[in-house]
């Protein structure tokens, strides 16, 4: 397949937005796959701030980082991503080059614990405020479950109204696949 699938494309965007020595955010740690990717992307002098509300996600992410010897590059907050602006040191406000959200539930975990429209929107708005110019927020939207469809609709209605003078907003989606495959929305701050 020539076209990038959704998850690799999310990473391609992050690779364009951030690199060695940068500050980035993993807004949904989950099992830590993106955290490891981001920690490698920013290198030993960069930093990743990660958020998750579930103890199991924190445990899984810490274990994965340990396995790759990357713990020192990541600060983990056992807290909702809606608190990004309070928890990320003010020193780094305005310096964040990239943030990724993988919405929905923890794979292999409790499927009743999902990201919610209200807190996801709060987090996107707060993160946008503390992004660097040309910083990017990537959201992978899973809309196959009921709450995911509501989250998708609320996010899209907010994102499509963002003033084009302040941000470029992109949607990347395969439109002929069955079973509600995930899609990407990316917001680049001008
Ligand atoms: N990126 C992860 C990976 O690479 O394994 C997968 C993330 S998983 C699809 C979604 C995660 O979002 C779950 O672990 C869930 O606990 C977390 N979550 C739900 N609400 C949250 C919130 N308000 N703030 C931060 N994380 C949240």
PDB file of C-alpha atoms and ligand atoms in Angstrom:
ATOM      1  CA  UNK A   1       0.000   0.000   0.000  1.00  0.00           C
ATOM      2  CA  UNK A   2       1.411   3.353  -1.040  1.00  0.00           C
ATOM      3  CA  UNK A   3      -0.762   5.615   1.071  1.00  0.00           C
ATOM      4  CA  UNK A   4       0.273   5.957   4.709  1.00  0.00           C
ATOM      5  CA  UNK A   5      -2.016   4.137   7.081  1.00  0.00           C
ATOM      6  CA  UNK A   6      -3.447   6.243   9.865  1.00  0.00           C
ATOM      7  CA  UNK A   7      -1.060   5.440  12.731  1.00  0.00           C
ATOM      8  CA  UNK A   8       2.145   5.754  10.668  1.00  0.00           C
ATOM      9  CA  UNK A   9       0.838   9.029   9.269  1.00  0.00           C
ATOM     10  CA  UNK A  10       0.302  10.371  12.800  1.00  0.00           C
ATOM     11  CA  UNK A  11       3.964   9.629  13.498  1.00  0.00           C
ATOM     12  CA  UNK A  12       5.096  11.174  10.213  1.00  0.00           C
ATOM     13  CA  UNK A  13       3.406  14.418  11.223  1.00  0.00           C
ATOM     14  CA  UNK A  14       5.111  14.316  14.626  1.00  0.00           C
ATOM     15  CA  UNK A  15       8.473  13.729  12.938  1.00  0.00           C
ATOM     16  CA  UNK A  16       7.931  16.845  10.848  1.00  0.00           C
ATOM     17  CA  UNK A  17       6.907  18.919  13.863  1.00  0.00           C
ATOM     18  CA  UNK A  18       9.521  17.832  16.402  1.00  0.00           C
ATOM     19  CA  UNK A  19      13.035  16.464  16.628  1.00  0.00           C
ATOM     20  CA  UNK A  20      16.124  16.317  18.837  1.00  0.00           C
ATOM     21  CA  UNK A  21      16.093  18.570  21.947  1.00  0.00           C
ATOM     22  CA  UNK A  22      12.382  19.414  21.613  1.00  0.00           C
ATOM     23  CA  UNK A  23       9.584  19.328  24.179  1.00  0.00           C
ATOM     24  CA  UNK A  24       6.572  17.186  23.239  1.00  0.00           C
ATOM     25  CA  UNK A  25       3.451  15.764  24.887  1.00  0.00           C
ATOM     26  CA  UNK A  26       1.897  12.315  24.896  1.00  0.00           C
ATOM     27  CA  UNK A  27      -1.633  13.215  25.987  1.00  0.00           C
ATOM     28  CA  UNK A  28      -2.810   9.577  26.302  1.00  0.00           C
ATOM     29  CA  UNK A  29      -0.032   7.259  27.512  1.00  0.00           C
ATOM     30  CA  UNK A  30      -1.984   4.006  27.253  1.00  0.00           C
ATOM     31  CA  UNK A  31       0.534   1.205  26.779  1.00  0.00           C
ATOM     32  CA  UNK A  32       3.369   3.619  26.081  1.00  0.00           C
ATOM     33  CA  UNK A  33       3.983   2.892  22.398  1.00  0.00           C
ATOM     34  CA  UNK A  34       3.755   6.545  21.388  1.00  0.00           C
ATOM     35  CA  UNK A  35       5.728   7.557  24.478  1.00  0.00           C
ATOM     36  CA  UNK A  36       8.689   5.422  23.383  1.00  0.00           C
ATOM     37  CA  UNK A  37       8.406   6.798  19.857  1.00  0.00           C
ATOM     38  CA  UNK A  38       8.382  10.393  21.166  1.00  0.00           C
ATOM     39  CA  UNK A  39      11.237   9.821  23.613  1.00  0.00           C
ATOM     40  CA  UNK A  40      13.363   8.496  20.745  1.00  0.00           C
ATOM     41  CA  UNK A  41      12.299  11.405  18.548  1.00  0.00           C
ATOM     42  CA  UNK A  42      13.403  14.120  20.992  1.00  0.00           C
ATOM     43  CA  UNK A  43      16.620  12.368  22.000  1.00  0.00           C
ATOM     44  CA  UNK A  44      18.558  12.585  25.281  1.00  0.00           C
ATOM     45  CA  UNK A  45      18.260  16.382  25.569  1.00  0.00           C
ATOM     46  CA  UNK A  46      14.594  16.644  24.678  1.00  0.00           C
ATOM     47  CA  UNK A  47      11.656  15.888  26.944  1.00  0.00           C
ATOM     48  CA  UNK A  48       8.256  14.202  26.839  1.00  0.00           C
ATOM     49  CA  UNK A  49       5.397  15.071  29.204  1.00  0.00           C
ATOM     50  CA  UNK A  50       2.870  12.243  29.405  1.00  0.00           C
ATOM     51  CA  UNK A  51      -0.639  12.016  30.847  1.00  0.00           C
ATOM     52  CA  UNK A  52      -3.078   9.250  31.675  1.00  0.00           C
ATOM     53  CA  UNK A  53      -5.854   8.841  34.218  1.00  0.00           C
ATOM     54  CA  UNK A  54      -5.415   5.071  34.593  1.00  0.00           C
ATOM     55  CA  UNK A  55      -2.950   3.464  36.969  1.00  0.00           C
ATOM     56  CA  UNK A  56      -2.596   0.523  34.597  1.00  0.00           C
ATOM     57  CA  UNK A  57      -1.547   2.823  31.760  1.00  0.00           C
ATOM     58  CA  UNK A  58       1.074   4.457  33.989  1.00  0.00           C
ATOM     59  CA  UNK A  59       2.432   1.037  34.989  1.00  0.00           C
ATOM     60  CA  UNK A  60       2.494  -0.195  31.386  1.00  0.00           C
ATOM     61  CA  UNK A  61       4.175   2.954  30.099  1.00  0.00           C
ATOM     62  CA  UNK A  62       6.814   2.978  32.842  1.00  0.00           C
ATOM     63  CA  UNK A  63       7.622  -0.668  32.089  1.00  0.00           C
ATOM     64  CA  UNK A  64       7.944   0.010  28.357  1.00  0.00           C
ATOM     65  CA  UNK A  65      10.171   3.030  28.933  1.00  0.00           C
ATOM     66  CA  UNK A  66      12.361   1.015  31.320  1.00  0.00           C
ATOM     67  CA  UNK A  67      12.690  -1.730  28.746  1.00  0.00           C
ATOM     68  CA  UNK A  68      14.041   0.852  26.277  1.00  0.00           C
ATOM     69  CA  UNK A  69      16.083   2.735  28.870  1.00  0.00           C
ATOM     70  CA  UNK A  70      14.181   5.955  28.173  1.00  0.00           C
ATOM     71  CA  UNK A  71      12.708   6.780  31.603  1.00  0.00           C
ATOM     72  CA  UNK A  72      14.801   9.915  32.080  1.00  0.00           C
ATOM     73  CA  UNK A  73      13.386  11.590  28.983  1.00  0.00           C
ATOM     74  CA  UNK A  74       9.791  11.380  30.172  1.00  0.00           C
ATOM     75  CA  UNK A  75       7.799  13.007  32.998  1.00  0.00           C
ATOM     76  CA  UNK A  76       4.651  11.028  33.663  1.00  0.00           C
ATOM     77  CA  UNK A  77       1.575  12.627  35.205  1.00  0.00           C
ATOM     78  CA  UNK A  78      -1.096  10.334  36.594  1.00  0.00           C
ATOM     79  CA  UNK A  79      -3.641  12.971  35.704  1.00  0.00           C
ATOM     80  CA  UNK A  80      -6.058  14.000  32.980  1.00  0.00           C
ATOM     81  CA  UNK A  81      -4.641  15.800  29.947  1.00  0.00           C
ATOM     82  CA  UNK A  82      -7.104  18.622  30.636  1.00  0.00           C
ATOM     83  CA  UNK A  83      -4.543  19.720  33.273  1.00  0.00           C
ATOM     84  CA  UNK A  84      -1.652  20.161  30.815  1.00  0.00           C
ATOM     85  CA  UNK A  85      -1.266  23.873  31.377  1.00  0.00           C
ATOM     86  CA  UNK A  86      -1.109  23.530  35.182  1.00  0.00           C
ATOM     87  CA  UNK A  87       1.247  20.544  35.158  1.00  0.00           C
ATOM     88  CA  UNK A  88       3.747  21.348  32.418  1.00  0.00           C
ATOM     89  CA  UNK A  89       6.254  23.821  33.886  1.00  0.00           C
ATOM     90  CA  UNK A  90       5.598  27.392  32.712  1.00  0.00           C
ATOM     91  CA  UNK A  91       9.205  27.475  31.547  1.00  0.00           C
ATOM     92  CA  UNK A  92       8.112  25.276  28.622  1.00  0.00           C
ATOM     93  CA  UNK A  93       4.921  27.120  27.759  1.00  0.00           C
ATOM     94  CA  UNK A  94       5.244  28.359  24.196  1.00  0.00           C
ATOM     95  CA  UNK A  95       7.964  25.772  23.467  1.00  0.00           C
ATOM     96  CA  UNK A  96       5.925  22.617  22.873  1.00  0.00           C
ATOM     97  CA  UNK A  97       6.540  21.390  19.344  1.00  0.00           C
ATOM     98  CA  UNK A  98       4.137  18.490  19.205  1.00  0.00           C
ATOM     99  CA  UNK A  99       1.421  16.625  21.069  1.00  0.00           C
ATOM    100  CA  UNK A 100      -0.343  13.397  20.289  1.00  0.00           C
ATOM    101  CA  UNK A 101      -3.703  12.062  21.457  1.00  0.00           C
ATOM    102  CA  UNK A 102      -4.750   8.496  20.798  1.00  0.00           C
ATOM    103  CA  UNK A 103      -8.362   8.679  21.921  1.00  0.00           C
ATOM    104  CA  UNK A 104     -10.658   5.928  23.152  1.00  0.00           C
ATOM    105  CA  UNK A 105      -9.877   3.130  25.617  1.00  0.00           C
ATOM    106  CA  UNK A 106      -6.711   1.418  26.783  1.00  0.00           C
ATOM    107  CA  UNK A 107      -6.056  -1.551  24.474  1.00  0.00           C
ATOM    108  CA  UNK A 108      -6.173  -4.685  26.615  1.00  0.00           C
ATOM    109  CA  UNK A 109      -7.622  -2.666  29.517  1.00  0.00           C
ATOM    110  CA  UNK A 110     -10.990  -1.532  30.854  1.00  0.00           C
ATOM    111  CA  UNK A 111     -13.061  -0.553  27.800  1.00  0.00           C
ATOM    112  CA  UNK A 112     -15.487   1.440  29.946  1.00  0.00           C
ATOM    113  CA  UNK A 113     -12.779   4.045  30.655  1.00  0.00           C
ATOM    114  CA  UNK A 114     -12.586   6.237  27.585  1.00  0.00           C
ATOM    115  CA  UNK A 115     -11.536   9.756  26.704  1.00  0.00           C
ATOM    116  CA  UNK A 116     -14.469  12.167  26.924  1.00  0.00           C
ATOM    117  CA  UNK A 117     -15.457  15.052  24.650  1.00  0.00           C
ATOM    118  CA  UNK A 118     -15.366  17.702  27.372  1.00  0.00           C
ATOM    119  CA  UNK A 119     -11.912  16.899  28.755  1.00  0.00           C
ATOM    120  CA  UNK A 120     -10.431  16.191  25.305  1.00  0.00           C
ATOM    121  CA  UNK A 121     -11.609  19.589  24.086  1.00  0.00           C
ATOM    122  CA  UNK A 122     -10.282  21.320  27.212  1.00  0.00           C
ATOM    123  CA  UNK A 123      -6.930  19.616  26.683  1.00  0.00           C
ATOM    124  CA  UNK A 124      -6.743  20.564  22.999  1.00  0.00           C
ATOM    125  CA  UNK A 125      -7.527  24.194  23.810  1.00  0.00           C
ATOM    126  CA  UNK A 126      -5.004  24.381  26.665  1.00  0.00           C
ATOM    127  CA  UNK A 127      -2.310  22.676  24.628  1.00  0.00           C
ATOM    128  CA  UNK A 128      -2.887  24.938  21.684  1.00  0.00           C
ATOM    129  CA  UNK A 129      -2.235  27.937  23.942  1.00  0.00           C
ATOM    130  CA  UNK A 130       1.144  26.578  25.061  1.00  0.00           C
ATOM    131  CA  UNK A 131       2.340  25.238  21.681  1.00  0.00           C
ATOM    132  CA  UNK A 132       5.307  26.799  19.924  1.00  0.00           C
ATOM    133  CA  UNK A 133       4.578  28.518  16.594  1.00  0.00           C
ATOM    134  CA  UNK A 134       4.341  25.718  13.995  1.00  0.00           C
ATOM    135  CA  UNK A 135       3.752  23.293  16.836  1.00  0.00           C
ATOM    136  CA  UNK A 136       1.314  20.518  15.972  1.00  0.00           C
ATOM    137  CA  UNK A 137      -1.376  18.605  17.857  1.00  0.00           C
ATOM    138  CA  UNK A 138      -2.286  15.245  16.322  1.00  0.00           C
ATOM    139  CA  UNK A 139      -5.466  13.455  17.367  1.00  0.00           C
ATOM    140  CA  UNK A 140      -6.191   9.880  16.365  1.00  0.00           C
ATOM    141  CA  UNK A 141      -9.964   9.627  16.652  1.00  0.00           C
ATOM    142  CA  UNK A 142     -11.587   6.250  17.352  1.00  0.00           C
ATOM    143  CA  UNK A 143     -15.290   6.546  16.680  1.00  0.00           C
ATOM    144  CA  UNK A 144     -16.421   2.902  16.554  1.00  0.00           C
ATOM    145  CA  UNK A 145     -17.758   3.018  20.138  1.00  0.00           C
ATOM    146  CA  UNK A 146     -20.718   5.145  21.209  1.00  0.00           C
ATOM    147  CA  UNK A 147     -18.801   7.751  23.242  1.00  0.00           C
ATOM    148  CA  UNK A 148     -16.205   7.909  20.453  1.00  0.00           C
ATOM    149  CA  UNK A 149     -18.813   8.997  17.936  1.00  0.00           C
ATOM    150  CA  UNK A 150     -19.955  11.807  20.262  1.00  0.00           C
ATOM    151  CA  UNK A 151     -16.339  12.834  20.852  1.00  0.00           C
ATOM    152  CA  UNK A 152     -15.699  12.844  17.077  1.00  0.00           C
ATOM    153  CA  UNK A 153     -18.694  15.088  16.416  1.00  0.00           C
ATOM    154  CA  UNK A 154     -17.839  17.573  19.144  1.00  0.00           C
ATOM    155  CA  UNK A 155     -14.199  17.733  18.140  1.00  0.00           C
ATOM    156  CA  UNK A 156     -14.993  18.232  14.470  1.00  0.00           C
ATOM    157  CA  UNK A 157     -17.532  20.937  15.157  1.00  0.00           C
ATOM    158  CA  UNK A 158     -14.966  22.789  17.291  1.00  0.00           C
ATOM    159  CA  UNK A 159     -12.008  22.218  14.961  1.00  0.00           C
ATOM    160  CA  UNK A 160     -13.730  23.195  11.740  1.00  0.00           C
ATOM    161  CA  UNK A 161     -14.503  26.591  13.304  1.00  0.00           C
ATOM    162  CA  UNK A 162     -10.918  27.457  14.304  1.00  0.00           C
ATOM    163  CA  UNK A 163      -9.942  30.695  12.597  1.00  0.00           C
ATOM    164  CA  UNK A 164      -7.649  29.913   9.669  1.00  0.00           C
ATOM    165  CA  UNK A 165      -5.544  32.888  10.652  1.00  0.00           C
ATOM    166  CA  UNK A 166      -4.523  31.063  13.825  1.00  0.00           C
ATOM    167  CA  UNK A 167      -4.157  27.444  12.697  1.00  0.00           C
ATOM    168  CA  UNK A 168      -4.094  24.971   9.821  1.00  0.00           C
ATOM    169  CA  UNK A 169      -6.421  22.051  10.575  1.00  0.00           C
ATOM    170  CA  UNK A 170      -6.177  18.819   8.596  1.00  0.00           C
ATOM    171  CA  UNK A 171      -8.313  15.666   8.470  1.00  0.00           C
ATOM    172  CA  UNK A 172      -6.766  12.434   7.124  1.00  0.00           C
ATOM    173  CA  UNK A 173      -9.158   9.564   6.655  1.00  0.00           C
ATOM    174  CA  UNK A 174      -9.801   6.525   4.507  1.00  0.00           C
ATOM    175  CA  UNK A 175     -13.392   6.951   3.406  1.00  0.00           C
ATOM    176  CA  UNK A 176     -14.150   3.541   1.875  1.00  0.00           C
ATOM    177  CA  UNK A 177     -13.217   1.292   4.821  1.00  0.00           C
ATOM    178  CA  UNK A 178     -15.770  -0.617   6.883  1.00  0.00           C
ATOM    179  CA  UNK A 179     -16.253  -0.575  10.666  1.00  0.00           C
ATOM    180  CA  UNK A 180     -15.408   3.037  11.483  1.00  0.00           C
ATOM    181  CA  UNK A 181     -11.622   2.963  11.137  1.00  0.00           C
ATOM    182  CA  UNK A 182      -9.779   5.618  13.134  1.00  0.00           C
ATOM    183  CA  UNK A 183      -8.832   8.847  11.457  1.00  0.00           C
ATOM    184  CA  UNK A 184      -6.523  11.770  12.119  1.00  0.00           C
ATOM    185  CA  UNK A 185      -7.028  15.408  12.789  1.00  0.00           C
ATOM    186  CA  UNK A 186      -3.927  17.594  13.026  1.00  0.00           C
ATOM    187  CA  UNK A 187      -3.775  21.224  14.151  1.00  0.00           C
ATOM    188  CA  UNK A 188      -0.752  23.327  13.309  1.00  0.00           C
ATOM    189  CA  UNK A 189      -0.410  26.597  15.181  1.00  0.00           C
ATOM    190  CA  UNK A 190       0.498  29.550  12.977  1.00  0.00           C
TER     191      UNK A 190
HETATM  192  N1  LIG B   1      -1.133   6.088  22.907  1.00  0.00           N
HETATM  193  C1  LIG B   1      -1.386   4.868  23.611  1.00  0.00           C
HETATM  194  C2  LIG B   1      -0.380   3.806  23.187  1.00  0.00           C
HETATM  195  O1  LIG B   1       0.524   4.088  22.380  1.00  0.00           O
HETATM  196  O2  LIG B   1      -0.467   2.694  23.715  1.00  0.00           O
HETATM  197  C3  LIG B   1      -2.817   4.401  23.514  1.00  0.00           C
HETATM  198  C4  LIG B   1      -3.783   5.322  24.225  1.00  0.00           C
HETATM  199  S1  LIG B   1      -5.359   4.599  24.582  1.00  0.00           S
HETATM  200  C5  LIG B   1      -6.100   4.474  23.017  1.00  0.00           C
HETATM  201  C6  LIG B   1      -6.252   5.920  25.348  1.00  0.00           C
HETATM  202  C7  LIG B   1      -5.787   6.244  26.772  1.00  0.00           C
HETATM  203  O3  LIG B   1      -6.367   7.503  27.136  1.00  0.00           O
HETATM  204  C8  LIG B   1      -6.211   5.248  27.834  1.00  0.00           C
HETATM  205  O4  LIG B   1      -5.071   4.700  28.471  1.00  0.00           O
HETATM  206  C9  LIG B   1      -7.036   6.097  28.823  1.00  0.00           C
HETATM  207  O5  LIG B   1      -6.840   5.756  30.171  1.00  0.00           O
HETATM  208  C10 LIG B   1      -6.504   7.481  28.547  1.00  0.00           C
HETATM  209  N2  LIG B   1      -7.369   8.588  29.002  1.00  0.00           N
HETATM  210  C11 LIG B   1      -8.724   8.645  29.111  1.00  0.00           C
HETATM  211  N3  LIG B   1      -9.105   9.853  29.559  1.00  0.00           N
HETATM  212  C12 LIG B   1      -7.960  10.589  29.731  1.00  0.00           C
HETATM  213  C13 LIG B   1      -7.687  11.915  30.170  1.00  0.00           C
HETATM  214  N4  LIG B   1      -8.668  12.761  30.525  1.00  0.00           N
HETATM  215  N5  LIG B   1      -6.401  12.310  30.214  1.00  0.00           N
HETATM  216  C14 LIG B   1      -5.390  11.488  29.860  1.00  0.00           C
HETATM  217  N6  LIG B   1      -5.581  10.215  29.436  1.00  0.00           N
HETATM  218  C15 LIG B   1      -6.857   9.770  29.360  1.00  0.00           C
END
